XYZ file of C-alpha atoms in Angstrom:
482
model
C 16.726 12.438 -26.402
C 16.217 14.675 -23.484
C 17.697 14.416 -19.413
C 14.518 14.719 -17.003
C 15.172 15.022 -13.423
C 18.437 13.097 -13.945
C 16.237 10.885 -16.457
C 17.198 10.070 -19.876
C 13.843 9.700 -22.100
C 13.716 8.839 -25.660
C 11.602 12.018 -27.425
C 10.545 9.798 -30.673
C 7.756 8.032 -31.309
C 7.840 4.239 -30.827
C 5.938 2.548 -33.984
C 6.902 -1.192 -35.179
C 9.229 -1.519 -32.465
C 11.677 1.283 -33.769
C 12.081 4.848 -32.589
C 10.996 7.232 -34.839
C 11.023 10.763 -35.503
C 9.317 13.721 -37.112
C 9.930 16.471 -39.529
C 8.741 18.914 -37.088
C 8.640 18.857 -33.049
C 6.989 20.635 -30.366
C 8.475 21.796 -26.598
C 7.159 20.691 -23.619
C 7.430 22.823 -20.300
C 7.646 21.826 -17.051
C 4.564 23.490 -15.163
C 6.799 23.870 -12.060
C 8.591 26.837 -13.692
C 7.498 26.862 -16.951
C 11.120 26.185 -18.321
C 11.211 23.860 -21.139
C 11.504 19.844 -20.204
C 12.230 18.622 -24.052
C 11.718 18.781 -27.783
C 9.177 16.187 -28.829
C 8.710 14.444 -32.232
C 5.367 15.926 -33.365
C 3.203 13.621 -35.044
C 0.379 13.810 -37.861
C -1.229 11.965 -40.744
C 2.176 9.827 -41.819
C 3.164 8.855 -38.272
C -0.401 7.854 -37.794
C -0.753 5.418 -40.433
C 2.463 4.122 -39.598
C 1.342 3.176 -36.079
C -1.706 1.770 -37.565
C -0.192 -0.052 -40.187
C 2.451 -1.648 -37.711
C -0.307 -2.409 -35.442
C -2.449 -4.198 -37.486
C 0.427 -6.364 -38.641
C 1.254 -7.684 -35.475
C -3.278 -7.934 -34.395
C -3.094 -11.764 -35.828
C 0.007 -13.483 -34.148
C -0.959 -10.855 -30.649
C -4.663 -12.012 -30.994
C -3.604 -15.967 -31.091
C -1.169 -15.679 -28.504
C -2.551 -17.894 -25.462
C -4.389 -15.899 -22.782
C -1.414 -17.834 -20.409
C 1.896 -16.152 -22.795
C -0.084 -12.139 -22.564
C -1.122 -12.236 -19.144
C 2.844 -13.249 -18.665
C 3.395 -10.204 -20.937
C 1.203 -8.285 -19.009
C 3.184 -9.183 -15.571
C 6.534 -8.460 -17.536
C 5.301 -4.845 -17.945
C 4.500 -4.499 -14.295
C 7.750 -6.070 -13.250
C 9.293 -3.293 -15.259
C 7.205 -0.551 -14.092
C 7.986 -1.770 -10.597
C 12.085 -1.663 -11.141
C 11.428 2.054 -12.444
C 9.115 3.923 -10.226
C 11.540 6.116 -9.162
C 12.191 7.090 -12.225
C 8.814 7.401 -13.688
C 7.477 9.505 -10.562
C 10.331 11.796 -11.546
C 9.650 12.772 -15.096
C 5.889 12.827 -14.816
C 6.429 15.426 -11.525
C 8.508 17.052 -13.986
C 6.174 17.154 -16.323
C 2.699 17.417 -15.307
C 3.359 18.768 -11.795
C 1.606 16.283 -9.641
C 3.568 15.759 -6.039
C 5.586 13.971 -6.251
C 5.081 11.918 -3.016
C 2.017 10.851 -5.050
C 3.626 9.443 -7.748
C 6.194 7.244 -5.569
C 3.565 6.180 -2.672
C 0.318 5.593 -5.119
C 0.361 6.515 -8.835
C 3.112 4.439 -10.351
C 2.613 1.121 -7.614
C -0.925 1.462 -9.154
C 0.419 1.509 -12.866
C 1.879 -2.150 -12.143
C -1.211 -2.633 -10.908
C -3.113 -2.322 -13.853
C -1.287 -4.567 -15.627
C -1.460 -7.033 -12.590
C -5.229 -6.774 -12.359
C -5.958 -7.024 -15.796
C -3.262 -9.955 -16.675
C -5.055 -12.158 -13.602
C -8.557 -11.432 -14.576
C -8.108 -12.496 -18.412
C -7.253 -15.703 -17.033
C -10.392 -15.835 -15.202
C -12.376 -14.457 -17.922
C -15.926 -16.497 -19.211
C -19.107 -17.224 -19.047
C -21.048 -20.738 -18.095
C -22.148 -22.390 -20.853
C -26.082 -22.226 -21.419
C -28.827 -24.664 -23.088
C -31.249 -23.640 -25.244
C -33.812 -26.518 -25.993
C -31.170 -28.926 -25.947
C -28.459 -26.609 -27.920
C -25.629 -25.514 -26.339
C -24.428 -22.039 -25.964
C -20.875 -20.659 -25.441
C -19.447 -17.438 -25.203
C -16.065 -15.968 -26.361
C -14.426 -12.754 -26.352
C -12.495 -12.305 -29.459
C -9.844 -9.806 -29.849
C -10.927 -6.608 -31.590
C -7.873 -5.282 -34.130
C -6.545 -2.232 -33.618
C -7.525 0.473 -30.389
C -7.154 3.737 -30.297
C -5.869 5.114 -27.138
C -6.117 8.893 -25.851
C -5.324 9.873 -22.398
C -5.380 13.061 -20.438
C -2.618 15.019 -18.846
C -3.405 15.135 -15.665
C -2.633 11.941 -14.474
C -0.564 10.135 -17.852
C 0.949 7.227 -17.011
C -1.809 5.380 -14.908
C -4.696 6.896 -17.352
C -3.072 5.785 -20.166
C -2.629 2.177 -18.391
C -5.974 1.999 -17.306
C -6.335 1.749 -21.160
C -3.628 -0.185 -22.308
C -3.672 -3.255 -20.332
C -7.047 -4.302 -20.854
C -6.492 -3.795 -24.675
C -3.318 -5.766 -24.657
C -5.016 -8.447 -22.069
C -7.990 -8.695 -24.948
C -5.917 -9.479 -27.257
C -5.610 -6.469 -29.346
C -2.681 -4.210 -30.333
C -2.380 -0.490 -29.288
C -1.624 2.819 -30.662
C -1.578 5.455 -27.925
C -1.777 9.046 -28.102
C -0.711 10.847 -25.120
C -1.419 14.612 -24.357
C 0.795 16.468 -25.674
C 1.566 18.493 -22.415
C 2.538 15.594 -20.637
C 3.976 13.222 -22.699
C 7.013 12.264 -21.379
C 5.843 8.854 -18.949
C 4.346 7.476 -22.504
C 7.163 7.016 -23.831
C 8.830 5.314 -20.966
C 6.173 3.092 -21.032
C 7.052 1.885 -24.407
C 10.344 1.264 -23.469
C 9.352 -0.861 -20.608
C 7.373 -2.990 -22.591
C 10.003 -3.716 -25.580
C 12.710 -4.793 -22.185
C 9.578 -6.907 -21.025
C 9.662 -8.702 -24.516
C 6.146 -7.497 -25.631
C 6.383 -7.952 -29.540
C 6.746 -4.929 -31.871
C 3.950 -3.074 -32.920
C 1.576 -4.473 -30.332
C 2.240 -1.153 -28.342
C 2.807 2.135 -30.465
C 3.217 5.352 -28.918
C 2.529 8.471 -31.370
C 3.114 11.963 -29.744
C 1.603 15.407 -31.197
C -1.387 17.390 -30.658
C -5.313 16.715 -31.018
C -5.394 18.085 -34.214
C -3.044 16.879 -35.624
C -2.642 13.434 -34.206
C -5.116 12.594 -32.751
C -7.579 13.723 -35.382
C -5.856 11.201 -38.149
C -5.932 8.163 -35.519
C -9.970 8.644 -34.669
C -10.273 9.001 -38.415
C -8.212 5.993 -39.275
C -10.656 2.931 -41.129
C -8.097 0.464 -39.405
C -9.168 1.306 -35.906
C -11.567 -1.125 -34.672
C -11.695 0.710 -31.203
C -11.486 4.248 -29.598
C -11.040 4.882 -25.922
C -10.961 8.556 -24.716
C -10.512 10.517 -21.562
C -10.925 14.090 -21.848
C -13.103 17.096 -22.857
C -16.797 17.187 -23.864
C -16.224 19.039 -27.166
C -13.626 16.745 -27.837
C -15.597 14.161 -27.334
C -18.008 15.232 -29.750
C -15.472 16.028 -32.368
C -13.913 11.866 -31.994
C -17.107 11.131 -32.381
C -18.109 12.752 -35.487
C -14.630 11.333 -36.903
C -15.414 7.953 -35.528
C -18.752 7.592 -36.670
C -17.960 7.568 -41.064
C -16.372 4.127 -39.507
C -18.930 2.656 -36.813
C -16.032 2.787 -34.753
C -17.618 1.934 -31.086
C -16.552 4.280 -28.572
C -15.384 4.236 -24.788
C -15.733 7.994 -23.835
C -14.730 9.272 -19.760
C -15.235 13.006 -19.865
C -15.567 15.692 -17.424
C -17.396 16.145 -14.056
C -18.927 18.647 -12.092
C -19.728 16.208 -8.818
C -21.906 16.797 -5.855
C -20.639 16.703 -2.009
C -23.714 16.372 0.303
C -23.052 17.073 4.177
C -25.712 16.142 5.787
C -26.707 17.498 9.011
C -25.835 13.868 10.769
C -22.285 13.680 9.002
C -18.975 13.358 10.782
C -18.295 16.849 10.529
C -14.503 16.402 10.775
C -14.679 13.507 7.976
C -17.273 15.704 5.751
C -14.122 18.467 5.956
C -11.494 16.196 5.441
C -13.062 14.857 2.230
C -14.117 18.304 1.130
C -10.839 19.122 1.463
C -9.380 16.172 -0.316
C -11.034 17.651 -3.802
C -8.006 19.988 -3.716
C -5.995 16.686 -4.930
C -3.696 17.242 -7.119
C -4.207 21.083 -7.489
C -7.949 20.280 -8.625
C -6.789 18.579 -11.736
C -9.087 15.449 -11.246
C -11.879 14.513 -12.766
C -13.762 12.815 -10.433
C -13.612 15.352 -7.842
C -16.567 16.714 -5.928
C -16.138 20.260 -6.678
C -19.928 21.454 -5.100
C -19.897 21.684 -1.634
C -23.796 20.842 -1.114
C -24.261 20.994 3.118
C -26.894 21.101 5.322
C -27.743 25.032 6.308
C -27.477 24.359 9.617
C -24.183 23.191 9.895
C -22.941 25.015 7.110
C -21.470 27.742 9.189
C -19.390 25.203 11.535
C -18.676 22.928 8.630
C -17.371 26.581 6.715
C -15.509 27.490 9.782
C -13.814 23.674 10.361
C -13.285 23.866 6.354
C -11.089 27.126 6.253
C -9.093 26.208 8.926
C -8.107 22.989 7.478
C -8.053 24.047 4.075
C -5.676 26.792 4.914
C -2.653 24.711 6.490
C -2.505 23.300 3.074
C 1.179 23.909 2.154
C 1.825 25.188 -1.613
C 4.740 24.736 -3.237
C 7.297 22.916 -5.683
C 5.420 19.432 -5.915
C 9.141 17.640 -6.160
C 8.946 18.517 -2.224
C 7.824 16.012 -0.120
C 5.923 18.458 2.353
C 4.152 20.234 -0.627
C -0.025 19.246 -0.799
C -0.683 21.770 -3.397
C 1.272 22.197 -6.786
C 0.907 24.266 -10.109
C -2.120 23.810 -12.979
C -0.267 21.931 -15.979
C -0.014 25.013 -18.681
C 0.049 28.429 -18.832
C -3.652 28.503 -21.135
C -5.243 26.242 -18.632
C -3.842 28.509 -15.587
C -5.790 31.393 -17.418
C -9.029 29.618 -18.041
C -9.074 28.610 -14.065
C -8.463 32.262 -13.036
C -11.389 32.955 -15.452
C -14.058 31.030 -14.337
C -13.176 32.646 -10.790
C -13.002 36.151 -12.088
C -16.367 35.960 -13.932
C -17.743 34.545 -10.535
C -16.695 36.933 -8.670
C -17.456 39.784 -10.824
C -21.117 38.163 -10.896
C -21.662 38.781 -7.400
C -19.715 35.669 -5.481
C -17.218 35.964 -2.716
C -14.096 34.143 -2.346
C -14.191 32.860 1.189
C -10.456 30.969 0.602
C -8.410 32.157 -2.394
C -9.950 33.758 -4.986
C -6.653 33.940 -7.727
C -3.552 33.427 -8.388
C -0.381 32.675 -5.694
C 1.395 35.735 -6.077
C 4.025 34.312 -3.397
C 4.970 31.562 -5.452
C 4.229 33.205 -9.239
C 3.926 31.299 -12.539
C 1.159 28.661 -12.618
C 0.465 28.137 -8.805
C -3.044 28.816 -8.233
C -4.150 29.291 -4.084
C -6.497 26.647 -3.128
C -10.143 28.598 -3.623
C -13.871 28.280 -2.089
C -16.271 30.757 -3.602
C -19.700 31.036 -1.791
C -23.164 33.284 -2.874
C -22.613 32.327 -6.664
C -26.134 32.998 -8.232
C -27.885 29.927 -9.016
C -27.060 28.771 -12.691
C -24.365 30.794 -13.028
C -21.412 28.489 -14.674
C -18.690 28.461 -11.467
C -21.981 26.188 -10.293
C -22.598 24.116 -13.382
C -19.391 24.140 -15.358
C -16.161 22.196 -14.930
C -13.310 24.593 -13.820
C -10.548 21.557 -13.499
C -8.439 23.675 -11.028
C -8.538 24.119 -7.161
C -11.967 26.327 -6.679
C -14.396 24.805 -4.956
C -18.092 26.831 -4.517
C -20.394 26.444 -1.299
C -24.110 26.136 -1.660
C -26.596 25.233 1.459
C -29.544 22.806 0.862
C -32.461 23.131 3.570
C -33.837 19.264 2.711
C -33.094 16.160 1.332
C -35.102 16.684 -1.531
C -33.489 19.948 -2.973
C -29.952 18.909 -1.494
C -30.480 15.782 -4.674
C -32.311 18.447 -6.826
C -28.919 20.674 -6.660
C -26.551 17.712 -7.130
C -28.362 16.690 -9.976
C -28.910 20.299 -10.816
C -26.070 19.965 -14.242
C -25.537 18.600 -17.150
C -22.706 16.038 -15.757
C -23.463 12.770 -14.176
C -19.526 11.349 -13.420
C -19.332 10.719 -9.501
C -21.096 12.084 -6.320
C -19.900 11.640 -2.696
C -22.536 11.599 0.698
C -21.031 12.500 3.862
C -24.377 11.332 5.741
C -24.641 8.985 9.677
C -27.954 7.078 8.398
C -27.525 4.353 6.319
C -31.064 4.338 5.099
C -30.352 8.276 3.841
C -27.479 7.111 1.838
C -29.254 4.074 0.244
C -32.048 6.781 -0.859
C -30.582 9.651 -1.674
C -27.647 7.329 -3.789
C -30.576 5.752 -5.682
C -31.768 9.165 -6.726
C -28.570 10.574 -8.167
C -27.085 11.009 -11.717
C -23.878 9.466 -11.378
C -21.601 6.246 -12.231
C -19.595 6.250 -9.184
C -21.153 7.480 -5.826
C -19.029 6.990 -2.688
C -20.320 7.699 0.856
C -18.110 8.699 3.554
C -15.156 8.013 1.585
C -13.839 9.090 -1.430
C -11.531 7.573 -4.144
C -12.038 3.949 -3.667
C -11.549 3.092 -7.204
C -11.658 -1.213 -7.541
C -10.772 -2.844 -11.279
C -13.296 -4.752 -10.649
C -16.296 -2.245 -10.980
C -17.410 -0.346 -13.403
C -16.584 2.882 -14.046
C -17.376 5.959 -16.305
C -20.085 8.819 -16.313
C -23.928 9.763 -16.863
C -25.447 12.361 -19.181
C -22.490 14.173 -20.326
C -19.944 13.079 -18.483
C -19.881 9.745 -21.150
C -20.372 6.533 -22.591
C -20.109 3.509 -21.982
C -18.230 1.860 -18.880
C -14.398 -0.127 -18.226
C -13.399 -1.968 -15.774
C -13.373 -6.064 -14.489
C -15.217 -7.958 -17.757
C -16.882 -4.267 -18.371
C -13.451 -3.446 -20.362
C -13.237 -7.230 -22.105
C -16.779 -6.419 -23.351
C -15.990 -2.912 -24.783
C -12.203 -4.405 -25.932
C -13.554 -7.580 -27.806
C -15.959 -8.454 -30.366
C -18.172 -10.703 -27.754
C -19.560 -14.278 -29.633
C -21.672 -16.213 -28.703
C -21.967 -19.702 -30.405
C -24.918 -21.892 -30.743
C -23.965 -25.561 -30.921
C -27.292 -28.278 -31.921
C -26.489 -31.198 -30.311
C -24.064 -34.054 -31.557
C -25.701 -37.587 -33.164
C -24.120 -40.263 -30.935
């Protein structure tokens, strides 16, 4: 047990309905001061097949229950969520940093949410029936076994939902592996659902690291389904350990996303959303790290841009007024100042930032914009997952796509553009699975999401996650004698 921001959370993992513990733990720190938050059970191979074990013994009576009795389930867990928000936006500023503003207004109202959207849209679930010379077709979406669930730290608890309540709507029971520098919100989570009356073992929670862990649950023969959100060479490594098995992947990786400003943008929107990719102290995925604008605005748009950009206010994220809070470890702190180091030291200048906040010490990184990075050089093609942005100037429409295309990732892109018939062109031209234009951030359950190229497989989302959660049948019926 451990007390988080007056919060008491349960440190064990939850497998079978039981708490259970470990033979050896490991601490997690706050990133706010980099003071440890808890000792957590530390998981492996035995845990593991535990979950898995407990799991599959509860797939059959889960997988008949009537779509009516989960998607009640399913609204149980989001009635729960609701009752707690305050104290799940607590812990998970606590332990992963983000503001906490954020967490009360939007991130844990959207964790109900999932559950919500996904409960309802089971229930609306199907497919017309179809005739095929007088036969009859019908399709079903049976319940897969066992899924394999591994979520990021950067934003736990709704990651990690946007996971488990399709899974559970399908049908299908869950182990889930949280990162192990924010694991904290996971665990609630599994409380939540045993007070909602979800059945034990349908939702298992093991905690540890990658290696350990998470290697033995990819691995696992009983796992009829892996979801991941996280790195590229992670990726690869799940799915060398997945593929002894067949096991059929859902992969969301990383992003190294495109703004276009276009000479007819807003100017004051194109700033506002370029300024928006300093969410959550650049610890997002999706965010359009490239600054791609027009070269002749790109002085007024710079000018606009530092201005706004520096009345950002960083600080401790548990403050309401804070916009900018730490990176979530001390190793990932150092691999953000790198990229910006090596940058610089290549020939780039920092127009905003440039290192750490000396003000404010331990993992509080200023807001950064580096500018004249030679072309190819990785600040431009790699994902930094911190708050550095980089400034590039496009003279036409056909190298501004060239340069947003211009890397290996394909996860998102965002057009700041005033004619409709540029954004319908330039959107069809672009490597991406989520564009947005003059917005950003819309994210709908009902469309599909995930990335191009490298940035991953396969997409969730509306029936998009039923397909990838189920074994989809389709039966052929010959007609009846009368």
């Amino acid at each position: 047990m451990a007390e988080v921001a007056g919060v008491t959370v349960d440190t064990g993992h939850w497998i079978g309905g039981e708490r259970v513990g470990s033979a050896a733990a490991f601490t997690d720190l706050s990133p706010i001061d980099e003071q440890p938050l808890a000792e957590v059970a530390r998981g492996g191979p035995v845990e593991v097949d535990a979950a898995v074990a407990a799991a599959s013994r509860a797939f059959p009576a889960w997988a008949r229950t009537s779509r009516e009795d989960r998607a009640r389930a399913l609204h149980a867990i989001a009635d729960g969520v609701d009752e707690h928000v305050e104290e799940l936006a607590r812990v998970e500023t606590a332990d992963n940093g983000a503001l906490i503003r954020s967490h009360r207004r939007g991130v844990m109202p959207r964790v109900a949410h999932n559950f919500r959207f996904f409960a309802d849209w089971l229930l609306r679930l199907g497919h017309d029936d179809f005739e095929t010379r007088g036969h009859r077709n019908h399709v079903d979406w049976d319940p897969a076994g066992v899924c394999a669930l591994i979520t990021p730290w950067n934003a736990p608890l709704m990651l990690a939902t946007w996971k488990v309540a399709p899974a559970l709507a399908a049908g299908n029971t869950v182990v889930l592996k949280p990162a192990e520098w924010s694991p904290l919100t996971a665990s609630l989570l599994a409380g939540i659902a045993a007070e909602a009356g979800l059945p034990d073992g349908v939702l298992n929670v093991v905690q540890g690291t990658g290696a350990e862990a998470g290697a033995a649950l990819v691995a696992h023969p009983d796992v009829r389904r892996i979801s991941f959100t996280g790195s590229v060479p992670t990726a690869r490594s799940i799915s060398a350990a997945a593929a002894p098995n067949l096991t059929p992947l859902s992969l969301e990786l990383g992003g190294k996303s495109p703004l276009l400003v276009f000479a007819d943008a807003d100017l004051d929107l194109a700033v506002d959303l370029a300024v928006e990719q300093y969410d959550n102290a650049g610890q997002v995925c999706l965010a359009a790290t490239r600054l791609l604008v027009d070269a002749s605005i790109a002085e007024e748009f710079t000018e606009r841009f530092l201005d706004r950009a520096g009345r950002l206010v960083q600080g401790d994220p548990r403050e309401e007024g804070t916009d900018i809070g730490p990176q979530i470890h001390r190793r990932h702190f150092e691999r953000v100042d790198g990229f910006v180091r090596r940058a610089l030291g290549d020939g780039a200048r920092a127009l905003l930032g440039g290192g750490p906040n000396t003000d404010l010490g331990g993992l509080y990184y200023r807001p950064t914009l580096v500018a004249e990075a030679p072309e190819g050089s990785e600040i431009l093609t790699e994902e930094v997952f911190g708050p550095v942005l980089t400034l590039q100037t496009f003279e036409t429409e056909e190298q501004a796509v060239a340069m947003a295309n211009g890397t290996r990732f394909g996860l998102a892109a965002t057009l700041a553009t005033g004619d409709p018939e540029r954004a319908a062109r330039v959107t069809g031209r672009l490597a991406a699975g989520t564009v947005w234009v003059n917005c950003f951030f819309v994210r709908d359950l009902r469309a599909p999401f995930g990335g191009s190229r490298q940035s991953g497989v396969g997409r969730e989302g509306g029936d998009w996650s039923f397909d990838f959660y189920c074994d989809v049948k389709n039966t052929v019926m010959a007609p009846w004698e009368k």
